XYZ file of C-alpha atoms in Angstrom:
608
model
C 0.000 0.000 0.000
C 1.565 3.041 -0.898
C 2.054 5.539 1.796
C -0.315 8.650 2.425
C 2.806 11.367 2.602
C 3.423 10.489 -1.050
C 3.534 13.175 -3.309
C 2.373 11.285 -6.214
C -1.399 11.759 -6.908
C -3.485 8.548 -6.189
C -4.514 9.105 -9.963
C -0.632 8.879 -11.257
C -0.440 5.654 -8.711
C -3.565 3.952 -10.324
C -2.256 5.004 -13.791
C 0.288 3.278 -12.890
C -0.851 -0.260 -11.387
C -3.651 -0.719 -13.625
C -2.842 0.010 -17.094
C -0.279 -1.562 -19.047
C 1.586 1.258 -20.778
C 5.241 1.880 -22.610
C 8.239 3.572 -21.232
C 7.204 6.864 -23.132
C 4.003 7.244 -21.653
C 5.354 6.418 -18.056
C 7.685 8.821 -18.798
C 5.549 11.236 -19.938
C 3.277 11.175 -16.913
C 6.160 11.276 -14.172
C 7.261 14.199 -15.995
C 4.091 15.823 -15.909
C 4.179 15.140 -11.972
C 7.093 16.291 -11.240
C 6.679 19.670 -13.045
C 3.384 19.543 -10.909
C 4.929 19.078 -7.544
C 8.250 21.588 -8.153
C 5.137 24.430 -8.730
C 4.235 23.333 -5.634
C 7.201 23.765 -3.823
C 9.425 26.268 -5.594
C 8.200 29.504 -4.494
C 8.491 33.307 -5.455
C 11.868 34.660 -3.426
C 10.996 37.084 -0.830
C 11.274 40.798 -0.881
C 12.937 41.212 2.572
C 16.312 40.889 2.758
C 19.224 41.765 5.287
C 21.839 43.166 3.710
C 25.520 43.815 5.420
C 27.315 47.261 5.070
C 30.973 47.194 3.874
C 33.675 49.337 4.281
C 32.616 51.356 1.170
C 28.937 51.996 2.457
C 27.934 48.773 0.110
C 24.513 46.895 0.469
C 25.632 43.370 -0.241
C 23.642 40.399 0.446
C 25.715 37.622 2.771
C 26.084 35.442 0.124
C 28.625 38.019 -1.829
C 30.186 39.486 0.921
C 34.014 38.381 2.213
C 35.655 38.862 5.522
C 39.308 39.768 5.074
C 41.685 37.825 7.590
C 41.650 39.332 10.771
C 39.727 42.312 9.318
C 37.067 44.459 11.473
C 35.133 45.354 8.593
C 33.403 43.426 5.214
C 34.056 43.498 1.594
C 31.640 43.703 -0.917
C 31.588 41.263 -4.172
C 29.534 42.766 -6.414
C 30.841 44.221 -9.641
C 27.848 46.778 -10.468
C 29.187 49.132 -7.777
C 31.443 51.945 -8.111
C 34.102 52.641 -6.493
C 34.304 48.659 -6.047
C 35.468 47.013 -2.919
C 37.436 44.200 -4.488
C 40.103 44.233 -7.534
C 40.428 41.281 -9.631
C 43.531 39.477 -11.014
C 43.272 36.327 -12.965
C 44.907 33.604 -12.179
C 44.619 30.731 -14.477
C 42.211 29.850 -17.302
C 40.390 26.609 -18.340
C 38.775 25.037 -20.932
C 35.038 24.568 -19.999
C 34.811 21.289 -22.360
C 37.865 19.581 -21.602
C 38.695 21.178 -18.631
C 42.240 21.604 -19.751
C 43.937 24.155 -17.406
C 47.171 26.769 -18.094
C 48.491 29.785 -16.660
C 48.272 33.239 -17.693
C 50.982 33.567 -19.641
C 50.063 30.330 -21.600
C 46.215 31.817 -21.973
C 47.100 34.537 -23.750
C 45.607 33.188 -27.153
C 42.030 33.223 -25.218
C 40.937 29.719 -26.183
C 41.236 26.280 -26.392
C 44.073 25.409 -29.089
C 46.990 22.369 -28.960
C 49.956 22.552 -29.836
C 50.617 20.328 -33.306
C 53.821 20.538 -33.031
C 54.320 18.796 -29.947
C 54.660 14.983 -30.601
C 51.604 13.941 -28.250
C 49.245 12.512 -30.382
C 46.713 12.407 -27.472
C 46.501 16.497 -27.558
C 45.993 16.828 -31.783
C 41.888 17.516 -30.754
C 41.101 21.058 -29.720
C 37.230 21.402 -28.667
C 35.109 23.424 -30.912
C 31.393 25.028 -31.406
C 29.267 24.810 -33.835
C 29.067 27.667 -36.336
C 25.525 27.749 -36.687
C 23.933 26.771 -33.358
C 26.676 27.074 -31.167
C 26.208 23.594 -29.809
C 30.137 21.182 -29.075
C 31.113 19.758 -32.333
C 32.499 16.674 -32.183
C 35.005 14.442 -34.372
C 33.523 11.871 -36.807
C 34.929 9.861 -39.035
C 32.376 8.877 -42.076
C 31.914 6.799 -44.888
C 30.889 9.536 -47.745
C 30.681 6.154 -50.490
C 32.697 3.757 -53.029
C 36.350 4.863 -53.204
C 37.237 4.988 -57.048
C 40.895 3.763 -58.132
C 41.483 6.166 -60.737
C 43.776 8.800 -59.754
C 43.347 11.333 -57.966
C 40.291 9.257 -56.633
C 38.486 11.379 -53.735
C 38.660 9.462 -50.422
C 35.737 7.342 -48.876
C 36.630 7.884 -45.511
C 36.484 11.293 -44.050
C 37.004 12.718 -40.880
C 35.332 15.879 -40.125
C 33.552 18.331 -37.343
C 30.040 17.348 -36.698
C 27.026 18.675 -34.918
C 25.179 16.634 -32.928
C 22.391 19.390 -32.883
C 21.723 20.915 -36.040
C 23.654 18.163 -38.439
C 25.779 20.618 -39.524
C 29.379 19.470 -40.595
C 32.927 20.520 -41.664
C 32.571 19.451 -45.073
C 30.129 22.340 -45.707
C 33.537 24.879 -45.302
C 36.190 22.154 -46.828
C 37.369 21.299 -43.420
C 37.959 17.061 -43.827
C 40.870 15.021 -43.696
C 41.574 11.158 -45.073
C 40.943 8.515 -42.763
C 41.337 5.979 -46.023
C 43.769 3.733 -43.487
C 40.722 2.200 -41.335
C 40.183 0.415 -44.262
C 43.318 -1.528 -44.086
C 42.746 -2.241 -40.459
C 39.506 -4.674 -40.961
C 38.738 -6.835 -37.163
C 40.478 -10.121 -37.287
C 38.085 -11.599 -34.383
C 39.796 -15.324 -34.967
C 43.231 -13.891 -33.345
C 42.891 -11.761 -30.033
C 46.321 -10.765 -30.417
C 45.752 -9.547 -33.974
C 43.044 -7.239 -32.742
C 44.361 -6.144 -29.775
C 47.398 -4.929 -32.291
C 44.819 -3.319 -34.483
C 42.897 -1.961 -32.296
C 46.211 0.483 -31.439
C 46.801 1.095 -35.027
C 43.512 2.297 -34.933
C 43.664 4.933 -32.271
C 47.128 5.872 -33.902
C 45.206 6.422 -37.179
C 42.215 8.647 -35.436
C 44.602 10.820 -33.613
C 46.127 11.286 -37.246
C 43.553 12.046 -38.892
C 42.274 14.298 -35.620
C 45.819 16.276 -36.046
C 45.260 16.598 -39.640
C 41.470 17.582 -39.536
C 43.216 20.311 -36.932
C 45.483 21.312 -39.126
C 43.183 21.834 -42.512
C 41.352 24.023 -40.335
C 44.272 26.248 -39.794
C 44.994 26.625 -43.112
C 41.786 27.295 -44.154
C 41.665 30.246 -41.926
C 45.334 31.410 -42.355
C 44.109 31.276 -45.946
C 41.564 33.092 -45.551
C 42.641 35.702 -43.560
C 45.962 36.518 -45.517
C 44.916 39.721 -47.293
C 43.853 41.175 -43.788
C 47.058 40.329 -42.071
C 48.787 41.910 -45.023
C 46.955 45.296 -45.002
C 47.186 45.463 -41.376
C 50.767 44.551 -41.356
C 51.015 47.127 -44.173
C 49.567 49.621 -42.119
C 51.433 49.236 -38.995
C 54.824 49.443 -41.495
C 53.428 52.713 -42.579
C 53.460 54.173 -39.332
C 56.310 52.822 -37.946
C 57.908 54.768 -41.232
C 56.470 57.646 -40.057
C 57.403 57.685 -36.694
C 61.055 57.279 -38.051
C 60.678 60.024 -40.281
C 59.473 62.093 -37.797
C 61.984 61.387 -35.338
C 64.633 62.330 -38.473
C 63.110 66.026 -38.674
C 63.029 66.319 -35.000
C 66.864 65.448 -34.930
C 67.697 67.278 -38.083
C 65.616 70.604 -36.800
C 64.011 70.345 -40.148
C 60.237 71.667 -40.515
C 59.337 69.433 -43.501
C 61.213 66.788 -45.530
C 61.319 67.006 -49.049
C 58.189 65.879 -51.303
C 61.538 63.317 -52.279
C 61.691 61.731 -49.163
C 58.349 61.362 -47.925
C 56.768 57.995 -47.888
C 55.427 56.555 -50.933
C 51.932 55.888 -50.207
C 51.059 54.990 -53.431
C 53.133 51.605 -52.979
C 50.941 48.641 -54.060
C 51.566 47.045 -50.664
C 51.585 50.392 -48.321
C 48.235 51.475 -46.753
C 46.193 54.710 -48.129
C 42.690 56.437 -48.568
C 43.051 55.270 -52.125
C 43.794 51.238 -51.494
C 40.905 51.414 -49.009
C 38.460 52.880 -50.869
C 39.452 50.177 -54.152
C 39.687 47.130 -51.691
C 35.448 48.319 -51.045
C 34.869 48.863 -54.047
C 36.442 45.242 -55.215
C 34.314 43.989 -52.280
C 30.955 45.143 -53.741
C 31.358 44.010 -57.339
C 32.043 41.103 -55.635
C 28.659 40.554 -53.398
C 26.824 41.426 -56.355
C 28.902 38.941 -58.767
C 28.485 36.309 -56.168
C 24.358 36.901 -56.333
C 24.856 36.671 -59.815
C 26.264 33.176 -59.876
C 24.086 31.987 -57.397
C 21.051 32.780 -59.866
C 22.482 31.612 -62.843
C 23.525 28.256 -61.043
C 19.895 28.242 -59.528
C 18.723 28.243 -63.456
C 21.142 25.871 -64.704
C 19.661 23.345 -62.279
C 16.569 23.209 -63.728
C 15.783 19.963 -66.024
C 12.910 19.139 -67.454
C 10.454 15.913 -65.986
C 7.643 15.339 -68.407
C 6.611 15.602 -72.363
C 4.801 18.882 -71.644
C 7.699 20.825 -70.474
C 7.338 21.110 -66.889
C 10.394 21.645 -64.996
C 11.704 20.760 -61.750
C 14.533 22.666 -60.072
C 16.827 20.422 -57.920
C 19.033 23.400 -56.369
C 19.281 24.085 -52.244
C 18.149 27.538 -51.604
C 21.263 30.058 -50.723
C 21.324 30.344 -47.027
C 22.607 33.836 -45.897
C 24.305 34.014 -41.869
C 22.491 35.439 -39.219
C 24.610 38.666 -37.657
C 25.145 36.289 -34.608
C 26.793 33.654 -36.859
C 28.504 36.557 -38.430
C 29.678 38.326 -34.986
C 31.018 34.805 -34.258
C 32.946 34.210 -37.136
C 34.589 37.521 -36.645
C 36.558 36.405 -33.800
C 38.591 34.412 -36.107
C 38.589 35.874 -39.176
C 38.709 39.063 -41.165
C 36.899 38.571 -43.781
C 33.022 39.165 -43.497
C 31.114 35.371 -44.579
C 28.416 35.587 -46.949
C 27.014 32.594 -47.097
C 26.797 29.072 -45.020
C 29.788 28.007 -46.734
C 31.949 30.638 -45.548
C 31.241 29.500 -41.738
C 34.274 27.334 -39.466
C 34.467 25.631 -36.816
C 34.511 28.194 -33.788
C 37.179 27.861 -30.937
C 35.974 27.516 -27.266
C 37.438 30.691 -25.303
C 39.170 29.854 -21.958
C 37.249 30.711 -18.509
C 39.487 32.645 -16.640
C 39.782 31.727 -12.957
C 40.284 35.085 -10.792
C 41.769 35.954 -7.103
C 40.187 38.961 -5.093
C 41.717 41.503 -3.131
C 40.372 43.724 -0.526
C 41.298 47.894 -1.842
C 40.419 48.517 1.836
C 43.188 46.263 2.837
C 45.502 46.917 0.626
C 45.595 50.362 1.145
C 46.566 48.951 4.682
C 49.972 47.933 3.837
C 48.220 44.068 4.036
C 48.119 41.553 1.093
C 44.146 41.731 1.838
C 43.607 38.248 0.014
C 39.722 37.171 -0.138
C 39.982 34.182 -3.119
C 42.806 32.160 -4.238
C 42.079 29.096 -6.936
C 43.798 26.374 -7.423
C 45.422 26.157 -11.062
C 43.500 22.323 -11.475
C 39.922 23.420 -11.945
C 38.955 19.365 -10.668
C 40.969 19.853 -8.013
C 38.340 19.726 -5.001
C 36.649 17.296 -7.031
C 35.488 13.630 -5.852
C 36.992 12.177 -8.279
C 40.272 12.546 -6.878
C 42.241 10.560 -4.559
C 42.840 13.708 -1.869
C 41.631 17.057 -1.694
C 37.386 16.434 -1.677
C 36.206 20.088 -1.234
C 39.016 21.822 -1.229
C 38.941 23.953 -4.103
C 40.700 26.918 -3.376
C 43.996 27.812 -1.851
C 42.085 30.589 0.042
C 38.062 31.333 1.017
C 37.355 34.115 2.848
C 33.726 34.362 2.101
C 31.679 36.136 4.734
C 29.111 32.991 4.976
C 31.700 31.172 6.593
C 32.512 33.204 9.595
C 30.004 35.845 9.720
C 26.786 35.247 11.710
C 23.872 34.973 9.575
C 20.764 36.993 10.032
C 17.465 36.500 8.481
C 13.688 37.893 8.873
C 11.593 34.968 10.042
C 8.692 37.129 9.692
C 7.116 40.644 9.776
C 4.074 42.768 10.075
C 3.229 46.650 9.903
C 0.412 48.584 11.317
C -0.006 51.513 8.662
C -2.468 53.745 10.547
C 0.154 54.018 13.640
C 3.283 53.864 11.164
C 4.757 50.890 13.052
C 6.916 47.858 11.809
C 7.586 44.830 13.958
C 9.588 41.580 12.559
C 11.346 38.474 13.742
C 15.075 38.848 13.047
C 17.137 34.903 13.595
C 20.762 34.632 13.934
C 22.865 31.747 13.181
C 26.349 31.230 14.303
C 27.996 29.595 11.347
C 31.526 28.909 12.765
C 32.902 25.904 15.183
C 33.563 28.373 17.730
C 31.108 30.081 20.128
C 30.143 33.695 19.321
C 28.729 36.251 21.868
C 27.242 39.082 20.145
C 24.542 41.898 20.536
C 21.941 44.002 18.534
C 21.843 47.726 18.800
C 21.209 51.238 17.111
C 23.161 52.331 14.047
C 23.645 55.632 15.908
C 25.381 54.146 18.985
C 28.101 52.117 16.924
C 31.070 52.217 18.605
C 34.238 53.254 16.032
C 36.762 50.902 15.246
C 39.580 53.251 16.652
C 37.966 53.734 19.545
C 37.772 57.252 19.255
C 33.701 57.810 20.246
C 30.672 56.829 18.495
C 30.103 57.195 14.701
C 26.324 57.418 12.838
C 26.135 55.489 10.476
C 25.340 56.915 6.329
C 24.219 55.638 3.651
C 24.136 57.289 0.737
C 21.138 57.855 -1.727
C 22.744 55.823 -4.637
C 23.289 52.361 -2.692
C 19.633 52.477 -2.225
C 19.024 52.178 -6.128
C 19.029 48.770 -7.795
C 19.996 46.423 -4.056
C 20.186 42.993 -5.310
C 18.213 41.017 -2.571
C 18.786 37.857 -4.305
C 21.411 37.246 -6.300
C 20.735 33.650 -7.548
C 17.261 34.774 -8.894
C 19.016 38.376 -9.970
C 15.854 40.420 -8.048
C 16.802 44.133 -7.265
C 14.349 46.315 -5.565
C 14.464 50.229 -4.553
C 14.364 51.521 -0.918
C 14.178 54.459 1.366
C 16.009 54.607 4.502
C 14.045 55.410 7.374
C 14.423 58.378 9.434
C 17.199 58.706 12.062
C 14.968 58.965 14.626
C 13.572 55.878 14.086
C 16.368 53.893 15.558
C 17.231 56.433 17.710
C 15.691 54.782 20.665
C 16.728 51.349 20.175
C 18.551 49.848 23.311
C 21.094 47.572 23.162
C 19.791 43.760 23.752
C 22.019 41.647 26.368
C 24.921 39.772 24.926
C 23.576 36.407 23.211
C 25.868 33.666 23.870
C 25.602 31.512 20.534
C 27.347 27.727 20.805
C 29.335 25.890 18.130
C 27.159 25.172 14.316
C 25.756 22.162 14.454
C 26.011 19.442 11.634
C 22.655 19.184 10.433
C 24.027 15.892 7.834
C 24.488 14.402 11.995
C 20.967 14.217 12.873
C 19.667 13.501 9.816
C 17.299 10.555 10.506
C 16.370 11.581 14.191
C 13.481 14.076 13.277
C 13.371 17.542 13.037
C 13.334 19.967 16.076
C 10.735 22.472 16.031
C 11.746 26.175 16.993
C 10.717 27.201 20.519
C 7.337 27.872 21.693
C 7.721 31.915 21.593
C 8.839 32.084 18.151
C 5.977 29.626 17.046
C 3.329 31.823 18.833
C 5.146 35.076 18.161
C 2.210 36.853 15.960
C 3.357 40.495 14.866
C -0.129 41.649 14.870
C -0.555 41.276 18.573
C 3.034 42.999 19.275
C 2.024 46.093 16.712
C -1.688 45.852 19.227
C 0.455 46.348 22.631
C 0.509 49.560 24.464
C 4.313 49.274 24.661
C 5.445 49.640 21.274
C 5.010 53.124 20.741
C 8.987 53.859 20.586
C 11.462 51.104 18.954
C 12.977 48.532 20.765
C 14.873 45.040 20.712
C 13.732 41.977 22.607
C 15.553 38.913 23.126
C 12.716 36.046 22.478
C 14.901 32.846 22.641
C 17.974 31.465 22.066
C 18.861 27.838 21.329
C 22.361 26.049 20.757
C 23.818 27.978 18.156
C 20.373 30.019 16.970
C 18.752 32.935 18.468
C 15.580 34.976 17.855
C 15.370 38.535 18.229
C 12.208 40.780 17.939
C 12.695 44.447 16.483
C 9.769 47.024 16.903
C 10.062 50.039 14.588
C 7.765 53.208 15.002
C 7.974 55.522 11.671
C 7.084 59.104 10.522
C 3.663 59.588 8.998
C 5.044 61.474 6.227
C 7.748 58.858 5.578
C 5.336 56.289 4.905
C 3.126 58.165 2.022
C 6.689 59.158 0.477
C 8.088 55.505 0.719
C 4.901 54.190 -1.372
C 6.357 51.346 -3.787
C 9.630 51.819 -2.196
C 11.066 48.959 0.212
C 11.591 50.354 3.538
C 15.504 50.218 4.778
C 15.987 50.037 8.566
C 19.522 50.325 9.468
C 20.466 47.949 12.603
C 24.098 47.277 14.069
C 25.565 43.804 15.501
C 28.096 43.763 17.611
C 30.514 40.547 18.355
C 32.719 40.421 20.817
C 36.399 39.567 19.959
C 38.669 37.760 22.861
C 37.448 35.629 25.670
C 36.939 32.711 23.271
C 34.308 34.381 21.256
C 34.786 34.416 17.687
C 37.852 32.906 16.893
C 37.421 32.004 13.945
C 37.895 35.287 12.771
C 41.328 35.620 13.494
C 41.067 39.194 15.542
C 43.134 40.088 17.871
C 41.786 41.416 20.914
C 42.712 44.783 21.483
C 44.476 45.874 24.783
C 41.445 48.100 26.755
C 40.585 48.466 30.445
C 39.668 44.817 32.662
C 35.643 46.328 32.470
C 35.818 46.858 28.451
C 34.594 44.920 25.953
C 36.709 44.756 22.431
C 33.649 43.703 20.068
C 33.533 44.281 16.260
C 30.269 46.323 15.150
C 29.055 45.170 11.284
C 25.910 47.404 10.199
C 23.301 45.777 8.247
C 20.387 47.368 6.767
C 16.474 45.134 7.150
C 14.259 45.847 3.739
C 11.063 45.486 4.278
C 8.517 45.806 1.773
């Protein structure tokens, strides 16, 4: 009997049980509900957010913000901000087909390309894309029909570039080589040692013909793009010849050479206004000789089929690039294609694998390293021997030591302008963390030097991503200073060790205390007592606390902040020393026996 927690329909299950059906149609209805049940569960992302404040004044979600080592402030990730808070270097590059990795100096070409002169045959294949759909290409080797022995005979076996998508192929550009050989090397299944003989000849054959189908390509291209390597290598020998001529009259003291000595422009292989102009010119009598052709060899293929005349025309219609074809085929040529013919294989460009720096940091004197790769882009990977997860030399990302705060929930009382939600912490670290919430306006200043209120400038609150993953931004209006101006600082909240959820797995969940399942915001917003805002502890559990923040607002601020999410700028403060925090790496500062060295992070609550 199946279960009643299934999520299959009891419809799907009788479907199922009762009807003898084929693999498609099974198929077809698991499909169907599956897509049924992910609607179910995949919901809309939420429009409040907490967002952390770096050192720049950025609103960064946790998820792209780093902690520098032993750093009291964050660093923003994101790369639509200006001034930015990180710079970037690359590191390394990689193929993302073959996942062949160099350095920078050996990624200068920008793609995927072996060396053929190196005497590996297992490197002769360099990935490519498809020229009309973009899709891998892959090597095949073909039988194109009965080899003839006259000379000069065209070969039966080919080895081209083939699309497993949109059937286009190599052959379509003149990119093939012979692969003729595999003939020779027919299975002999009556001798294993034969085969197992032939079966290497064969590989040695393919990676041949692989190296060879490379090297056409080249050709084809170098070929191709002669007459634009000449005139720009024409042109930069122009200039150069100027330069040195000018550098001769500003030696000599001389105002102007002689008409004599002046360059010769007119040179058949120098660059001018006049070669330009008759290399277009060339070019259009050539587009419309090329039409020309087309429609005379469009009429030539016309034969007649019957006694009465009619005719049938057996030619392919001429198939013109799209400009995305053509933007594509630009990268590796300079000459513009005009037709299907004129499109090659495309090269796979390298992903380049980049360390961060903190500017903050490094202004510091400090090397202010956030992300280090590895050169191996599998190394991390399971299947290696050593190193599962480890996949960069350096992670400094923010979600690893930074406690994480969320908005359970919310609720907001418009006709008395007042705002309360349900903020949870999470201590993410193996250490314990003791930590606080308090006003913005009573941050205490990393120097020590008094108190500092915090700003936030008027761009940061355009275009805040929220959610990165699902790319939502959202506007926002920060709240009125005197909003937070009353909030007290909540007791320190000792939070223990993260716990391994993967542990428990298997032993049921455990509900969240009873005050933060009966904590309704509508009854808070009702009380008598929540006229100014305030912080209240409600509970705290192992290495999870929840905190409730009442807000009371202008009246005016809430007609101007109509369609606008509602920014409500908070502080947390962790304590450094005394065991708290160590993962961090800060060191405690030397202050009185009765002071506290804690770190103060600002974060901003949208609420919409």
């Amino acid at each position: 009997m199946m279960p009643t927690s299934s999520p299959l329909p009891p419809s799907f299950i009788t479907f199922c049980f009762t009807h003898t059906v084929d693999q498609g149609a099974l198929f077809r209805a698991l499909l169907s509900t599956l897509i049924n049940i992910m609607v179910v569960v995949v919901q809309k992302p939420a429009d409040n957010a907490i967002l952390y404040i770096d050192h720049a004044n950025h609103l960064t979600p946790l998820t792209l913000t780093y902690h520098a080592t032993s750093a009291r402030h964050l660093t923003s990730g994101r790369t639509d901000v200006i001034p930015p808070s990180t710079s970037v270097e690359v590191d390394s590059a990689y193929c993302p087909r073959c996942l062949t990795y160099c350095d920078v100096a050996s990624a200068s070409l920008g793609f995927c390309q072996v060396d053929l002169d190196s005497g590996s045959s297992s490197s002769a294949v360099s990935c490519k894309d498809c020229p009309v759909c973009f899709s891998p290409l892959a090597i095949s080797i073909d039988d194109v029909g009965p080899c003839d022995a006259s000379a000069g005979a065209s070969p039966r076996l080919i080895c081209q570039y083939l699309c497993g998508h949109c059937q286009w192929s190599s052959r379509e550009c003149g990119v093939t080589s012979n692969a003729d050989k595999l003939l020779e090397l027919r299975t002999d299944q009556s001798d294993a040692a034969r085969e197992n003989d032939l079966e290497k000849q064969r590989q040695m054959v393919i990676a041949d013909a692989s190296k060879q189908l490379e090297l056409c390509l080249r050709q084809k291209l170098e070929s191709k793009n002669r007459v634009g390597d000449e005139l720009f290598q024409s042109l930069c020998d122009t200039w150069k010849q100027k330069e040195k001529n000018e550098e001769r009259k500003r030696r000599l003291g001389l105002g102007t050479l002689e008409k004599s000595n002046a360059i010769n422009l007119t040179n058949e292989k120098s660059w001018s206004l006049g070669v330009l102009e008759q290399a277009l010119e060339e070019k259009k009598k050539s587009i419309s000789s090329t039409g020309t052709v087309k429609q005379v060899a469009n009429n030539s293929n016309v034969e007649a089929t019957d006694g009465q005349g009619v005719a049938t025309s057996k030619s392919e219609p001429v198939i013109i690039p799209t400009p995305q074809q053509v933007a594509a085929q630009m990268a590796i040529s300079t000459a513009t294609p005009r037709l299907r013919s004129d499109l090659f294989p495309l090269p796979v460009p390298f992903n380049a694998r980049v360390s961060r720096r903190c500017l903050a940091e490094q202004a510091a004197g400090r090397t202010g390293i956030l992300v280090k790769p590895k050169l191996n882009p599998l190394e991390g990977d399971s299947s290696l021997r050593a190193g599962h997860g480890q996949w960069y030399k350096k992670d400094s990302s923010a979600v690893h030591v930074v406690p994480r705060v969320q908005i359970c929930t919310h609720g907001s009382d418009s006709t008395r302008q007042r705002y309360a939600m349900l903020l949870k912490v999470r201590n993410p670290t193996l250490s314990m963390v003791r930590l606080r919430f308090s006003s913005p306006s009573l941050s205490k200043r990393d120097d020590g030097a008094g108190e500092q209120i915090s700003t936030i400038p008027e761009r940061e609150l355009q275009n805040i991503p929220i959610d990165p993953f699902s790319e939502t931004f959202v506007n926002a209006r920060i709240c009125s200073p005197s909003s937070t101006d009353s909030l007290v600082p909540t007791e320190w909240l000792v939070l223990e060790n993260a716990i391994d959820l993967f542990l428990d797995m298997g032993k049921g969940q455990e509900e969240d205390p009873i005050e933060v399942r009966d904590w309704d915001p509508s009854s808070v917003l009702d009380s008598t007592d929540c006229r100014i805002s305030k912080f209240r502890v409600l509970a705290t559990r192992k290495d999870t606390a929840w905190v409730e923040l009442v807000l009371s607002t202008d009246y005016q601020e809430v007609i101007d902040s109509k369609r606008l999410h509602l920014a409500i700028p908070i502080a947390m403060q962790i304590e450094v020393g005394n065991g708290s925090w160590d993962a961090s790496l800060i060191k405690k500062r030397d202050l009185q026996e009765d002071s506290i060295d804690f770190v103060t992070l600002n974060l901003v609550a949208l609420l919409s």
